[in-house]
PDB file of C-alpha atoms in Angstrom:
ATOM      1  CA  MET Z   1     -28.052 -78.260  -6.960  1.00 40.00           C
ATOM      2  CA  GLY Z   2     -29.396 -75.367  -5.188  1.00 40.00           C
ATOM      3  CA  ALA Z   3     -32.426 -77.780  -3.752  1.00 41.00           C
ATOM      4  CA  THR Z   4     -29.744 -80.485  -2.664  1.00 44.00           C
ATOM      5  CA  SER Z   5     -27.740 -77.814  -0.759  1.00 44.00           C
ATOM      6  CA  GLU Z   6     -30.650 -76.307   1.157  1.00 42.00           C
ATOM      7  CA  ASP Z   7     -31.695 -80.043   1.922  1.00 46.00           C
ATOM      8  CA  GLU Z   8     -28.153 -80.661   3.252  1.00 48.00           C
ATOM      9  CA  GLY Z   9     -27.991 -77.726   5.208  1.00 49.00           C
ATOM     10  CA  SER Z  10     -31.477 -78.326   7.029  1.00 49.00           C
ATOM     11  CA  THR Z  11     -30.160 -82.125   7.797  1.00 55.00           C
ATOM     12  CA  GLY Z  12     -27.118 -80.642   9.165  1.00 56.00           C
ATOM     13  CA  ASP Z  13     -28.972 -78.210  11.436  1.00 57.00           C
ATOM     14  CA  ALA Z  14     -31.329 -81.079  12.488  1.00 62.00           C
ATOM     15  CA  LEU Z  15     -28.429 -83.079  13.415  1.00 67.00           C
ATOM     16  CA  ASP Z  16     -26.933 -80.332  15.407  1.00 67.00           C
ATOM     17  CA  ILE Z  17     -30.087 -79.796  17.381  1.00 65.00           C
ATOM     18  CA  VAL Z  18     -30.000 -83.839  18.178  1.00 70.00           C
ATOM     19  CA  LEU Z  19     -26.463 -83.540  19.053  1.00 72.00           C
ATOM     20  CA  TYR Z  20     -26.890 -80.615  21.350  1.00 69.00           C
ATOM     21  CA  LEU Z  21     -29.891 -81.795  23.251  1.00 67.00           C
ATOM     22  CA  PHE Z  22     -29.426 -85.507  23.255  1.00 74.00           C
ATOM     23  CA  VAL Z  23     -25.746 -85.876  23.345  1.00 77.00           C
ATOM     24  CA  LEU Z  24     -23.522 -83.063  24.443  1.00 76.00           C
ATOM     25  CA  GLY Z  25     -26.153 -81.880  27.207  1.00 75.00           C
ATOM     26  CA  PRO Z  26     -26.158 -84.869  28.871  1.00 81.00           C
ATOM     27  CA  ALA Z  27     -22.533 -85.405  28.788  1.00 83.00           C
ATOM     28  CA  VAL Z  28     -21.631 -82.131  29.890  1.00 80.00           C
ATOM     29  CA  GLU Z  29     -24.112 -82.161  32.667  1.00 79.00           C
ATOM     30  CA  TRP Z  30     -22.771 -85.634  33.804  1.00 84.00           C
ATOM     31  CA  CYS Z  31     -19.233 -83.792  33.920  1.00 84.00           C
ATOM     32  CA  LEU Z  32     -20.145 -80.951  36.169  1.00 80.00           C
ATOM     33  CA  LYS Z  33     -22.589 -83.047  38.414  1.00 81.00           C
ATOM     34  CA  SER Z  34     -20.868 -86.290  38.660  1.00 84.00           C
ATOM     35  CA  PRO Z  35     -19.853 -86.931  42.368  1.00 83.00           C
ATOM     36  CA  ARG Z  36     -16.821 -89.189  40.883  1.00 81.00           C
ATOM     37  CA  VAL Z  37     -15.605 -86.458  38.830  1.00 82.00           C
ATOM     38  CA  ASN Z  38     -16.099 -83.429  41.079  1.00 83.00           C
ATOM     39  CA  ARG Z  39     -15.235 -85.341  44.291  1.00 78.00           C
ATOM     40  CA  GLY Z  40     -18.577 -84.449  45.922  1.00 71.00           C
ATOM     41  CA  ARG Z  41     -18.499 -80.904  44.889  1.00 75.00           C
ATOM     42  CA  PRO Z  42     -20.770 -79.885  41.802  1.00 72.00           C
ATOM     43  CA  GLY Z  43     -19.264 -77.476  39.440  1.00 71.00           C
ATOM     44  CA  SER Z  44     -15.696 -78.055  40.617  1.00 80.00           C
ATOM     45  CA  TRP Z  45     -12.839 -77.291  38.461  1.00 82.00           C
ATOM     46  CA  ARG Z  46     -12.137 -80.744  37.470  1.00 84.00           C
ATOM     47  CA  GLY Z  47     -15.854 -81.105  35.988  1.00 84.00           C
ATOM     48  CA  VAL Z  48     -15.637 -77.522  34.338  1.00 83.00           C
ATOM     49  CA  SER Z  49     -12.199 -78.608  32.900  1.00 86.00           C
ATOM     50  CA  LEU Z  50     -13.643 -82.123  31.570  1.00 86.00           C
ATOM     51  CA  ALA Z  51     -16.855 -80.098  30.138  1.00 84.00           C
ATOM     52  CA  VAL Z  52     -14.728 -77.553  28.202  1.00 84.00           C
ATOM     53  CA  LEU Z  53     -12.546 -80.327  26.834  1.00 88.00           C
ATOM     54  CA  LEU Z  54     -15.220 -82.483  25.646  1.00 85.00           C
ATOM     55  CA  LEU Z  55     -17.140 -79.210  24.008  1.00 81.00           C
ATOM     56  CA  ALA Z  56     -13.571 -78.752  22.438  1.00 83.00           C
ATOM     57  CA  LEU Z  57     -13.162 -82.064  21.128  1.00 85.00           C
ATOM     58  CA  VAL Z  58     -16.787 -82.072  19.722  1.00 80.00           C
ATOM     59  CA  ALA Z  59     -15.846 -78.653  18.034  1.00 78.00           C
ATOM     60  CA  ALA Z  60     -12.867 -79.924  16.584  1.00 81.00           C
ATOM     61  CA  GLY Z  61     -14.510 -82.913  15.215  1.00 81.00           C
ATOM     62  CA  LYS Z  62     -17.134 -80.972  13.739  1.00 75.00           C
ATOM     63  CA  MET Z  63     -14.906 -78.853  12.213  1.00 75.00           C
ATOM     64  CA  ALA Z  64     -12.978 -81.954  10.741  1.00 79.00           C
ATOM     65  CA  TRP Z  65     -15.921 -83.692   9.359  1.00 79.00           C
ATOM     66  CA  GLU Z  66     -17.401 -80.429   7.736  1.00 73.00           C
ATOM     67  CA  SER Z  67     -14.136 -79.551   6.208  1.00 72.00           C
ATOM     68  CA  GLY Z  68     -13.926 -83.165   4.723  1.00 75.00           C
ATOM     69  CA  THR Z  69     -17.285 -83.313   3.170  1.00 76.00           C
ATOM     70  CA  ARG Z  70     -17.802 -79.963   1.611  1.00 78.00           C
ATOM     71  CA  GLU Z  71     -17.552 -79.137  -1.931  1.00 85.00           C
ATOM     72  CA  PRO Z  72     -13.899 -78.055  -2.911  1.00 90.00           C
ATOM     73  CA  ASN Z  73     -13.884 -74.372  -3.535  1.00 92.00           C
ATOM     74  CA  HIS Z  74     -12.369 -72.867  -6.470  1.00 93.00           C
ATOM     75  CA  PHE Z  75      -9.022 -72.482  -5.014  1.00 94.00           C
ATOM     76  CA  GLU Z  76      -8.562 -75.895  -4.038  1.00 92.00           C
ATOM     77  CA  THR Z  77      -9.869 -77.025  -7.484  1.00 93.00           C
ATOM     78  CA  LEU Z  78      -7.021 -75.394  -9.251  1.00 93.00           C
ATOM     79  CA  GLY Z  79      -4.608 -76.211  -6.327  1.00 92.00           C
ATOM     80  CA  VAL Z  80      -3.527 -72.744  -5.560  1.00 94.00           C
ATOM     81  CA  ARG Z  81      -3.695 -70.545  -2.268  1.00 93.00           C
ATOM     82  CA  VAL Z  82      -6.266 -68.005  -1.560  1.00 92.00           C
ATOM     83  CA  ASP Z  83      -3.722 -65.387  -1.927  1.00 91.00           C
ATOM     84  CA  ALA Z  84      -2.410 -66.728  -5.214  1.00 92.00           C
ATOM     85  CA  GLY Z  85      -1.827 -63.877  -7.834  1.00 92.00           C
ATOM     86  CA  THR Z  86      -3.685 -63.811 -11.598  1.00 93.00           C
ATOM     87  CA  ALA Z  87      -0.432 -65.390 -13.134  1.00 94.00           C
ATOM     88  CA  GLU Z  88      -0.097 -68.061 -10.750  1.00 95.00           C
ATOM     89  CA  ILE Z  89      -3.650 -68.882 -11.179  1.00 95.00           C
ATOM     90  CA  LYS Z  90      -3.281 -69.069 -14.890  1.00 94.00           C
ATOM     91  CA  ARG Z  91      -0.366 -71.499 -14.872  1.00 94.00           C
ATOM     92  CA  ALA Z  92      -2.160 -73.772 -12.376  1.00 94.00           C
ATOM     93  CA  TYR Z  93      -5.289 -73.891 -14.719  1.00 94.00           C
ATOM     94  CA  LYS Z  94      -3.283 -74.582 -17.733  1.00 92.00           C
ATOM     95  CA  THR Z  95      -1.417 -77.599 -15.905  1.00 91.00           C
ATOM     96  CA  GLU Z  96      -4.406 -79.036 -14.328  1.00 88.00           C
ATOM     97  CA  SER Z  97      -6.803 -78.737 -17.291  1.00 87.00           C
ATOM     98  CA  LEU Z  98      -4.465 -80.532 -19.546  1.00 87.00           C
ATOM     99  CA  LYS Z  99      -4.754 -83.508 -17.143  1.00 88.00           C
ATOM    100  CA  TYR Z 100      -8.472 -83.610 -17.346  1.00 88.00           C
ATOM    101  CA  HIS Z 101      -9.207 -82.668 -21.010  1.00 86.00           C
ATOM    102  CA  PRO Z 102     -11.454 -84.922 -22.638  1.00 84.00           C
ATOM    103  CA  ASP Z 103      -9.204 -85.248 -25.579  1.00 84.00           C
ATOM    104  CA  LYS Z 104      -6.390 -86.206 -23.392  1.00 81.00           C
ATOM    105  CA  THR Z 105      -7.651 -88.951 -20.923  1.00 82.00           C
ATOM    106  CA  ASP Z 106     -10.330 -91.701 -20.982  1.00 82.00           C
ATOM    107  CA  ASP Z 107     -11.334 -90.879 -17.376  1.00 84.00           C
ATOM    108  CA  PRO Z 108     -15.244 -90.939 -17.388  1.00 88.00           C
ATOM    109  CA  ALA Z 109     -15.112 -88.384 -14.472  1.00 87.00           C
ATOM    110  CA  ALA Z 110     -12.814 -86.018 -16.637  1.00 87.00           C
ATOM    111  CA  PRO Z 111     -15.410 -84.024 -18.449  1.00 89.00           C
ATOM    112  CA  ALA Z 112     -16.949 -82.947 -14.870  1.00 91.00           C
ATOM    113  CA  ILE Z 113     -13.691 -82.063 -13.588  1.00 91.00           C
ATOM    114  CA  PHE Z 114     -12.605 -80.108 -16.478  1.00 91.00           C
ATOM    115  CA  MET Z 115     -15.885 -78.051 -16.489  1.00 93.00           C
ATOM    116  CA  ARG Z 116     -15.467 -77.517 -12.912  1.00 92.00           C
ATOM    117  CA  MET Z 117     -11.854 -76.134 -13.689  1.00 93.00           C
ATOM    118  CA  GLN Z 118     -13.295 -73.850 -16.233  1.00 93.00           C
ATOM    119  CA  ARG Z 119     -15.775 -72.184 -13.833  1.00 93.00           C
ATOM    120  CA  ALA Z 120     -13.191 -71.921 -11.064  1.00 93.00           C
ATOM    121  CA  TYR Z 121     -10.560 -70.312 -13.488  1.00 94.00           C
ATOM    122  CA  GLU Z 122     -13.507 -67.754 -15.108  1.00 93.00           C
ATOM    123  CA  THR Z 123     -14.295 -66.764 -11.390  1.00 93.00           C
ATOM    124  CA  LEU Z 124     -10.474 -66.261 -10.164  1.00 94.00           C
ATOM    125  CA  LYS Z 125      -8.923 -64.919 -13.169  1.00 92.00           C
ATOM    126  CA  ASP Z 126     -10.407 -61.506 -12.618  1.00 92.00           C
ATOM    127  CA  PRO Z 127      -8.992 -59.949  -9.316  1.00 92.00           C
ATOM    128  CA  SER Z 128     -12.080 -58.186  -8.273  1.00 90.00           C
ATOM    129  CA  SER Z 129     -14.464 -61.229  -8.638  1.00 90.00           C
ATOM    130  CA  ARG Z 130     -12.016 -63.500  -6.840  1.00 92.00           C
ATOM    131  CA  ASP Z 131     -11.741 -61.075  -4.112  1.00 91.00           C
ATOM    132  CA  ALA Z 132     -15.172 -61.265  -3.831  1.00 90.00           C
ATOM    133  CA  TYR Z 133     -15.487 -64.760  -4.115  1.00 92.00           C
ATOM    134  CA  ASN Z 134     -13.014 -65.286  -1.303  1.00 92.00           C
ATOM    135  CA  ARG Z 135     -14.771 -62.894   1.120  1.00 90.00           C
ATOM    136  CA  PHE Z 136     -18.552 -63.384   0.354  1.00 88.00           C
ATOM    137  CA  GLY Z 137     -18.589 -66.985  -1.159  1.00 83.00           C
ATOM    138  CA  GLY Z 138     -21.274 -67.607  -3.854  1.00 72.00           C
ATOM    139  CA  LYS Z 139     -20.929 -69.584  -6.893  1.00 60.00           C
ATOM    140  CA  SER Z 140     -19.029 -66.823  -9.146  1.00 50.00           C
ATOM    141  CA  GLY Z 141     -18.061 -63.927  -6.451  1.00 49.00           C
ATOM    142  CA  ASP Z 142     -21.105 -62.175  -7.247  1.00 52.00           C
ATOM    143  CA  ASP Z 143     -22.899 -62.780  -4.022  1.00 59.00           C
ATOM    144  CA  GLU Z 144     -21.444 -59.625  -1.883  1.00 66.00           C
ATOM    145  CA  SER Z 145     -24.724 -58.418  -0.761  1.00 68.00           C
ATOM    146  CA  GLY Z 146     -25.927 -61.888   0.003  1.00 67.00           C
ATOM    147  CA  GLY Z 147     -22.874 -62.825   2.244  1.00 72.00           C
ATOM    148  CA  MET Z 148     -23.416 -59.393   4.026  1.00 81.00           C
ATOM    149  CA  THR Z 149     -27.197 -60.128   4.478  1.00 84.00           C
ATOM    150  CA  GLY Z 150     -26.492 -63.411   5.917  1.00 82.00           C
ATOM    151  CA  ALA Z 151     -23.955 -62.357   8.445  1.00 87.00           C
ATOM    152  CA  ALA Z 152     -26.526 -59.834   9.705  1.00 89.00           C
ATOM    153  CA  MET Z 153     -29.138 -62.322  10.052  1.00 90.00           C
ATOM    154  CA  PHE Z 154     -26.739 -64.723  11.692  1.00 91.00           C
ATOM    155  CA  TYR Z 155     -25.921 -61.946  14.637  1.00 94.00           C
ATOM    156  CA  ALA Z 156     -29.453 -61.053  14.689  1.00 93.00           C
ATOM    157  CA  ILE Z 157     -30.662 -64.478  15.092  1.00 92.00           C
ATOM    158  CA  TRP Z 158     -28.222 -65.300  17.704  1.00 92.00           C
ATOM    159  CA  LEU Z 159     -28.475 -62.260  19.911  1.00 93.00           C
ATOM    160  CA  VAL Z 160     -32.072 -62.736  20.732  1.00 93.00           C
ATOM    161  CA  LEU Z 161     -31.594 -66.411  20.915  1.00 89.00           C
ATOM    162  CA  GLY Z 162     -28.558 -66.194  23.317  1.00 91.00           C
ATOM    163  CA  TYR Z 163     -30.605 -63.521  25.522  1.00 93.00           C
ATOM    164  CA  LEU Z 164     -33.632 -65.714  25.566  1.00 92.00           C
ATOM    165  CA  LEU Z 165     -31.705 -68.815  26.490  1.00 87.00           C
ATOM    166  CA  THR Z 166     -29.535 -67.294  29.176  1.00 91.00           C
ATOM    167  CA  MET Z 167     -32.509 -65.302  30.774  1.00 90.00           C
ATOM    168  CA  GLY Z 168     -32.267 -65.806  34.654  1.00 87.00           C
ATOM    169  CA  ARG Z 169     -30.133 -64.920  37.568  1.00 85.00           C
ATOM    170  CA  ALA Z 170     -28.485 -68.524  37.086  1.00 85.00           C
ATOM    171  CA  SER Z 171     -27.322 -67.697  33.415  1.00 89.00           C
ATOM    172  CA  GLU Z 172     -25.961 -64.410  33.795  1.00 89.00           C
ATOM    173  CA  ASP Z 173     -22.281 -65.582  33.573  1.00 91.00           C
ATOM    174  CA  ALA Z 174     -23.234 -67.427  30.336  1.00 92.00           C
ATOM    175  CA  ARG Z 175     -24.927 -64.403  28.871  1.00 94.00           C
ATOM    176  CA  THR Z 176     -21.679 -62.496  29.638  1.00 94.00           C
ATOM    177  CA  TRP Z 177     -19.534 -65.299  27.869  1.00 94.00           C
ATOM    178  CA  ALA Z 178     -21.760 -65.571  25.173  1.00 94.00           C
ATOM    179  CA  PHE Z 179     -22.595 -61.950  24.176  1.00 96.00           C
ATOM    180  CA  SER Z 180     -18.497 -61.760  24.848  1.00 96.00           C
ATOM    181  CA  GLY Z 181     -17.890 -64.208  22.228  1.00 95.00           C
ATOM    182  CA  LEU Z 182     -20.487 -63.357  19.771  1.00 96.00           C
ATOM    183  CA  LEU Z 183     -18.915 -59.667  20.018  1.00 96.00           C
ATOM    184  CA  ALA Z 184     -15.513 -61.121  19.222  1.00 96.00           C
ATOM    185  CA  LEU Z 185     -16.772 -63.194  16.307  1.00 95.00           C
ATOM    186  CA  ALA Z 186     -18.208 -59.928  14.772  1.00 95.00           C
ATOM    187  CA  VAL Z 187     -15.097 -58.070  15.265  1.00 95.00           C
ATOM    188  CA  VAL Z 188     -12.996 -61.061  13.428  1.00 93.00           C
ATOM    189  CA  GLU Z 189     -15.795 -61.268  10.721  1.00 93.00           C
ATOM    190  CA  TYR Z 190     -15.472 -57.392  10.060  1.00 92.00           C
ATOM    191  CA  GLN Z 191     -11.875 -57.197   9.932  1.00 92.00           C
ATOM    192  CA  THR Z 192     -11.556 -60.264   7.716  1.00 91.00           C
ATOM    193  CA  ARG Z 193     -14.756 -59.647   5.179  1.00 89.00           C
ATOM    194  CA  VAL Z 194     -14.679 -55.895   5.366  1.00 88.00           C
ATOM    195  CA  LEU Z 195     -10.918 -55.076   6.249  1.00 88.00           C
ATOM    196  CA  LYS Z 196      -9.396 -58.090   4.576  1.00 87.00           C
ATOM    197  CA  TYR Z 197      -7.285 -59.546   7.311  1.00 88.00           C
ATOM    198  CA  ASP Z 198      -7.210 -63.142   7.103  1.00 88.00           C
ATOM    199  CA  TYR Z 199      -5.655 -64.036  10.462  1.00 85.00           C
ATOM    200  CA  LEU Z 200      -6.087 -68.047   9.406  1.00 84.00           C
ATOM    201  CA  ALA Z 201      -4.316 -67.832   6.130  1.00 84.00           C
ATOM    202  CA  MET Z 202      -1.373 -69.592   7.437  1.00 86.00           C
ATOM    203  CA  VAL Z 203      -3.214 -72.276   8.759  1.00 85.00           C
ATOM    204  CA  LEU Z 204      -5.869 -72.828   6.215  1.00 86.00           C
ATOM    205  CA  PRO Z 205      -4.190 -71.559   2.830  1.00 89.00           C
ATOM    206  CA  HIS Z 206      -6.501 -72.973   0.501  1.00 90.00           C
ATOM    207  CA  THR Z 207     -10.023 -72.489   2.325  1.00 90.00           C
ATOM    208  CA  THR Z 208     -11.873 -69.076   1.580  1.00 92.00           C
ATOM    209  CA  VAL Z 209     -12.563 -66.259   4.125  1.00 92.00           C
ATOM    210  CA  HIS Z 210     -16.259 -67.034   3.538  1.00 90.00           C
ATOM    211  CA  GLU Z 211     -15.590 -70.721   4.508  1.00 89.00           C
ATOM    212  CA  LYS Z 212     -13.567 -69.847   7.570  1.00 90.00           C
ATOM    213  CA  LEU Z 213     -16.238 -67.676   9.071  1.00 91.00           C
ATOM    214  CA  GLU Z 214     -18.960 -70.246   8.377  1.00 88.00           C
ATOM    215  CA  LEU Z 215     -16.933 -72.775  10.392  1.00 85.00           C
ATOM    216  CA  LEU Z 216     -16.780 -69.988  13.099  1.00 88.00           C
ATOM    217  CA  HIS Z 217     -20.515 -69.485  12.820  1.00 90.00           C
ATOM    218  CA  ARG Z 218     -21.160 -73.517  13.091  1.00 85.00           C
ATOM    219  CA  LEU Z 219     -19.116 -73.379  16.592  1.00 85.00           C
ATOM    220  CA  PHE Z 220     -21.291 -70.577  18.416  1.00 90.00           C
ATOM    221  CA  PRO Z 221     -23.884 -72.729  19.417  1.00 85.00           C
ATOM    222  CA  PRO Z 222     -22.246 -75.585  20.907  1.00 80.00           C
ATOM    223  CA  PHE Z 223     -20.119 -72.650  22.533  1.00 86.00           C
ATOM    224  CA  LEU Z 224     -23.422 -70.752  23.904  1.00 89.00           C
ATOM    225  CA  HIS Z 225     -25.070 -74.154  25.056  1.00 82.00           C
ATOM    226  CA  GLY Z 226     -21.825 -75.161  26.954  1.00 82.00           C
ATOM    227  CA  SER Z 227     -21.487 -71.534  28.845  1.00 87.00           C
ATOM    228  CA  ARG Z 228     -25.036 -71.962  29.844  1.00 86.00           C
ATOM    229  CA  MET Z 229     -24.915 -75.201  31.282  1.00 81.00           C
ATOM    230  CA  ILE Z 230     -21.453 -74.556  33.082  1.00 82.00           C
ATOM    231  CA  SER Z 231     -23.114 -71.017  34.267  1.00 86.00           C
ATOM    232  CA  GLN Z 232     -25.822 -72.835  35.775  1.00 80.00           C
ATOM    233  CA  VAL Z 233     -23.920 -75.474  37.757  1.00 77.00           C
ATOM    234  CA  VAL Z 234     -21.229 -72.942  39.238  1.00 77.00           C
ATOM    235  CA  PHE Z 235     -23.962 -70.249  39.818  1.00 79.00           C
ATOM    236  CA  ARG Z 236     -23.907 -68.984  43.757  1.00 74.00           C
ATOM    237  CA  ASP Z 237     -27.011 -66.796  44.539  1.00 69.00           C
ATOM    238  CA  ILE Z 238     -25.375 -64.195  46.571  1.00 74.00           C
ATOM    239  CA  GLY Z 239     -28.756 -63.077  48.182  1.00 72.00           C
ATOM    240  CA  VAL Z 240     -29.404 -66.522  49.563  1.00 68.00           C
ATOM    241  CA  TYR Z 241     -25.937 -66.908  50.733  1.00 66.00           C
ATOM    242  CA  ASN Z 242     -26.106 -63.391  52.588  1.00 78.00           C
ATOM    243  CA  LYS Z 243     -29.277 -64.491  53.977  1.00 79.00           C
ATOM    244  CA  MET Z 244     -27.875 -67.447  55.524  1.00 79.00           C
ATOM    245  CA  LEU Z 245     -25.089 -65.500  56.961  1.00 82.00           C
ATOM    246  CA  VAL Z 246     -27.592 -63.286  58.509  1.00 85.00           C
ATOM    247  CA  GLU Z 247     -29.716 -66.518  59.947  1.00 84.00           C
ATOM    248  CA  GLN Z 248     -26.439 -67.709  61.414  1.00 85.00           C
ATOM    249  CA  MET Z 249     -25.588 -64.515  62.786  1.00 88.00           C
ATOM    250  CA  HIS Z 250     -28.804 -64.274  64.424  1.00 83.00           C
ATOM    251  CA  VAL Z 251     -28.703 -67.653  66.134  1.00 86.00           C
ATOM    252  CA  LYS Z 252     -24.840 -66.686  67.391  1.00 87.00           C
ATOM    253  CA  VAL Z 253     -26.652 -63.560  68.832  1.00 85.00           C
ATOM    254  CA  ASP Z 254     -29.445 -65.415  70.408  1.00 83.00           C
ATOM    255  CA  GLU Z 255     -26.956 -67.764  71.908  1.00 86.00           C
ATOM    256  CA  LEU Z 256     -24.949 -65.137  73.366  1.00 84.00           C
ATOM    257  CA  GLY Z 257     -27.896 -63.723  74.870  1.00 81.00           C
ATOM    258  CA  LYS Z 258     -28.835 -66.617  76.500  1.00 82.00           C
ATOM    259  CA  LEU Z 259     -25.377 -67.461  77.882  1.00 84.00           C
ATOM    260  CA  ALA Z 260     -25.419 -63.735  79.319  1.00 80.00           C
ATOM    261  CA  TYR Z 261     -28.788 -64.331  80.946  1.00 77.00           C
ATOM    262  CA  ALA Z 262     -27.553 -67.514  82.503  1.00 80.00           C
ATOM    263  CA  THR Z 263     -24.509 -66.130  83.696  1.00 78.00           C
ATOM    264  CA  GLN Z 264     -26.407 -62.989  85.465  1.00 74.00           C
ATOM    265  CA  ARG Z 265     -28.674 -65.624  87.105  1.00 77.00           C
ATOM    266  CA  GLU Z 266     -25.439 -67.640  88.573  1.00 76.00           C
ATOM    267  CA  ILE Z 267     -24.056 -64.645  89.566  1.00 74.00           C
ATOM    268  CA  ALA Z 268     -27.003 -63.691  91.553  1.00 74.00           C
ATOM    269  CA  LYS Z 269     -27.132 -67.072  93.306  1.00 74.00           C
ATOM    270  CA  GLN Z 270     -23.456 -66.785  94.034  1.00 73.00           C
ATOM    271  CA  GLY Z 271     -24.307 -63.395  95.836  1.00 67.00           C
ATOM    272  CA  ILE Z 272     -21.702 -61.499  93.775  1.00 63.00           C
ATOM    273  CA  ALA Z 273     -22.314 -57.922  93.278  1.00 57.00           C
ATOM    274  CA  ARG Z 274     -24.001 -56.591  89.791  1.00 54.00           C
ATOM    275  CA  PRO Z 275     -20.984 -56.012  87.521  1.00 54.00           C
ATOM    276  CA  SER Z 276     -20.127 -52.322  86.349  1.00 54.00           C
ATOM    277  CA  GLY Z 277     -17.960 -50.461  84.011  1.00 54.00           C
ATOM    278  CA  VAL Z 278     -17.216 -52.802  80.944  1.00 47.00           C
ATOM    279  CA  ALA Z 279     -19.544 -55.558  81.982  1.00 53.00           C
ATOM    280  CA  ALA Z 280     -22.262 -53.424  82.487  1.00 55.00           C
ATOM    281  CA  PRO Z 281     -23.657 -53.618  79.004  1.00 57.00           C
ATOM    282  CA  LEU Z 282     -23.473 -57.522  79.191  1.00 54.00           C
ATOM    283  CA  ALA Z 283     -25.715 -57.329  82.137  1.00 56.00           C
ATOM    284  CA  ALA Z 284     -28.015 -55.022  80.444  1.00 58.00           C
ATOM    285  CA  ALA Z 285     -28.146 -57.342  77.478  1.00 57.00           C
ATOM    286  CA  ALA Z 286     -28.976 -59.990  79.904  1.00 56.00           C
ATOM    287  CA  ASP Z 287     -31.882 -58.235  81.108  1.00 59.00           C
ATOM    288  CA  GLY Z 288     -33.344 -57.348  77.728  1.00 58.00           C
ATOM    289  CA  PHE Z 289     -33.143 -61.001  76.609  1.00 54.00           C
ATOM    290  CA  ALA Z 290     -35.010 -62.159  79.829  1.00 54.00           C
ATOM    291  CA  LYS Z 291     -37.734 -59.453  78.821  1.00 53.00           C
ATOM    292  CA  LEU Z 292     -38.082 -61.111  75.280  1.00 52.00           C
ATOM    293  CA  GLY Z 293     -38.747 -64.371  76.928  1.00 50.00           C
ATOM    294  CA  GLY Z 294     -35.773 -66.006  77.207  1.00 48.00           C
ATOM    295  CA  GLU Z 295     -35.936 -67.148  80.909  1.00 50.00           C
ATOM    296  CA  LYS Z 296     -36.815 -71.133  79.613  1.00 48.00           C
ATOM    297  CA  ALA Z 297     -33.887 -71.222  77.200  1.00 47.00           C
ATOM    298  CA  ALA Z 298     -31.796 -69.716  79.591  1.00 48.00           C
ATOM    299  CA  ASP Z 299     -32.522 -72.155  82.379  1.00 49.00           C
ATOM    300  CA  ALA Z 300     -30.872 -75.039  79.744  1.00 44.00           C
ATOM    301  CA  ALA Z 301     -27.842 -72.712  79.665  1.00 47.00           C
ATOM    302  CA  VAL Z 302     -27.497 -72.269  83.272  1.00 45.00           C
ATOM    303  CA  GLY Z 303     -25.344 -75.377  83.799  1.00 48.00           C
ATOM    304  CA  ALA Z 304     -22.850 -74.955  80.998  1.00 46.00           C
ATOM    305  CA  ALA Z 305     -22.579 -71.463  82.267  1.00 47.00           C
ATOM    306  CA  ALA Z 306     -21.814 -72.359  85.948  1.00 48.00           C
ATOM    307  CA  PRO Z 307     -18.317 -73.408  85.836  1.00 49.00           C
ATOM    308  CA  SER Z 308     -17.199 -70.165  84.405  1.00 50.00           C
ATOM    309  CA  VAL Z 309     -19.045 -68.020  87.031  1.00 44.00           C
ATOM    310  CA  ALA Z 310     -17.345 -70.296  89.506  1.00 48.00           C
ATOM    311  CA  ARG Z 311     -13.973 -69.489  88.400  1.00 50.00           C
ATOM    312  CA  ALA Z 312     -14.926 -65.796  88.081  1.00 47.00           C
ATOM    313  CA  SER Z 313     -16.145 -66.146  91.781  1.00 46.00           C
ATOM    314  CA  SER Z 314     -13.229 -67.503  93.133  1.00 47.00           C
ATOM    315  CA  GLY Z 315     -10.975 -65.052  91.375  1.00 46.00           C
ATOM    316  CA  ALA Z 316     -12.945 -62.439  92.879  1.00 42.00           C
ATOM    317  CA  ALA Z 317     -12.777 -63.926  96.301  1.00 43.00           C
ATOM    318  CA  VAL Z 318      -9.075 -64.076  95.819  1.00 40.00           C
TER     319      VAL Z 318
END
């Protein structure tokens, strides 16, 4: 039985890897980069929303599939809620065991069901073992240390993997999202396992705390994967953006210097006196630009500056 469970767990992990790498990954990338979805702007809110919706649907389908294929727990075997008391559990055991007692029915599956009910009742009739089974799982509720060790290993592994998978400036947002999600999951797990607050008791009344947390653990890898892809698409390098702005500013300054030099030459041709006062710095800038070798480029700008200078000249004459 143990070997079968391990094989099923390994098969499930392998299927998860295939799903993330070859199905979910390309689908999310298409949502984020498709011109049809994003209207020519990769990483738009439409693409991000569609990618998040796809991840949510995959996560919901995965939870539903795992909930439907797993073996029933002791509470489900007896048909009681996880918060049921000893008296209620005893009544449920007596009622259900009579249905499947080998002496009461000819059903060939009855002996196996009856044995499973006996194991469930032996675990749940004692409050301490029932509480341990609810919070930490195990066959008979005696796996408290194993449950805590497994939880610690989960957070240690995904803390390292999360850091390695989100290295680089393009994944900084993904690292923040992933670690925030991992921290929130750790807080929820501490409150449910240690402080005994079952937030999902109303939604999943027959599912143990251990099973609920295992489902949340299974949802973290697609969350990390989706965060990583979305972060890389919407990333904007501030350093590169600032460099582009500075280069554009330099181009504008060069154009202004050329125009100032061309204006000065046109003024000289018109015989207008050299400006003074407020216009003096502009003339000085034009002289400096000429010294830097802007004469050839300024010649091309003289024609563009001539109408403005002519208007200035006529105004001065008036």
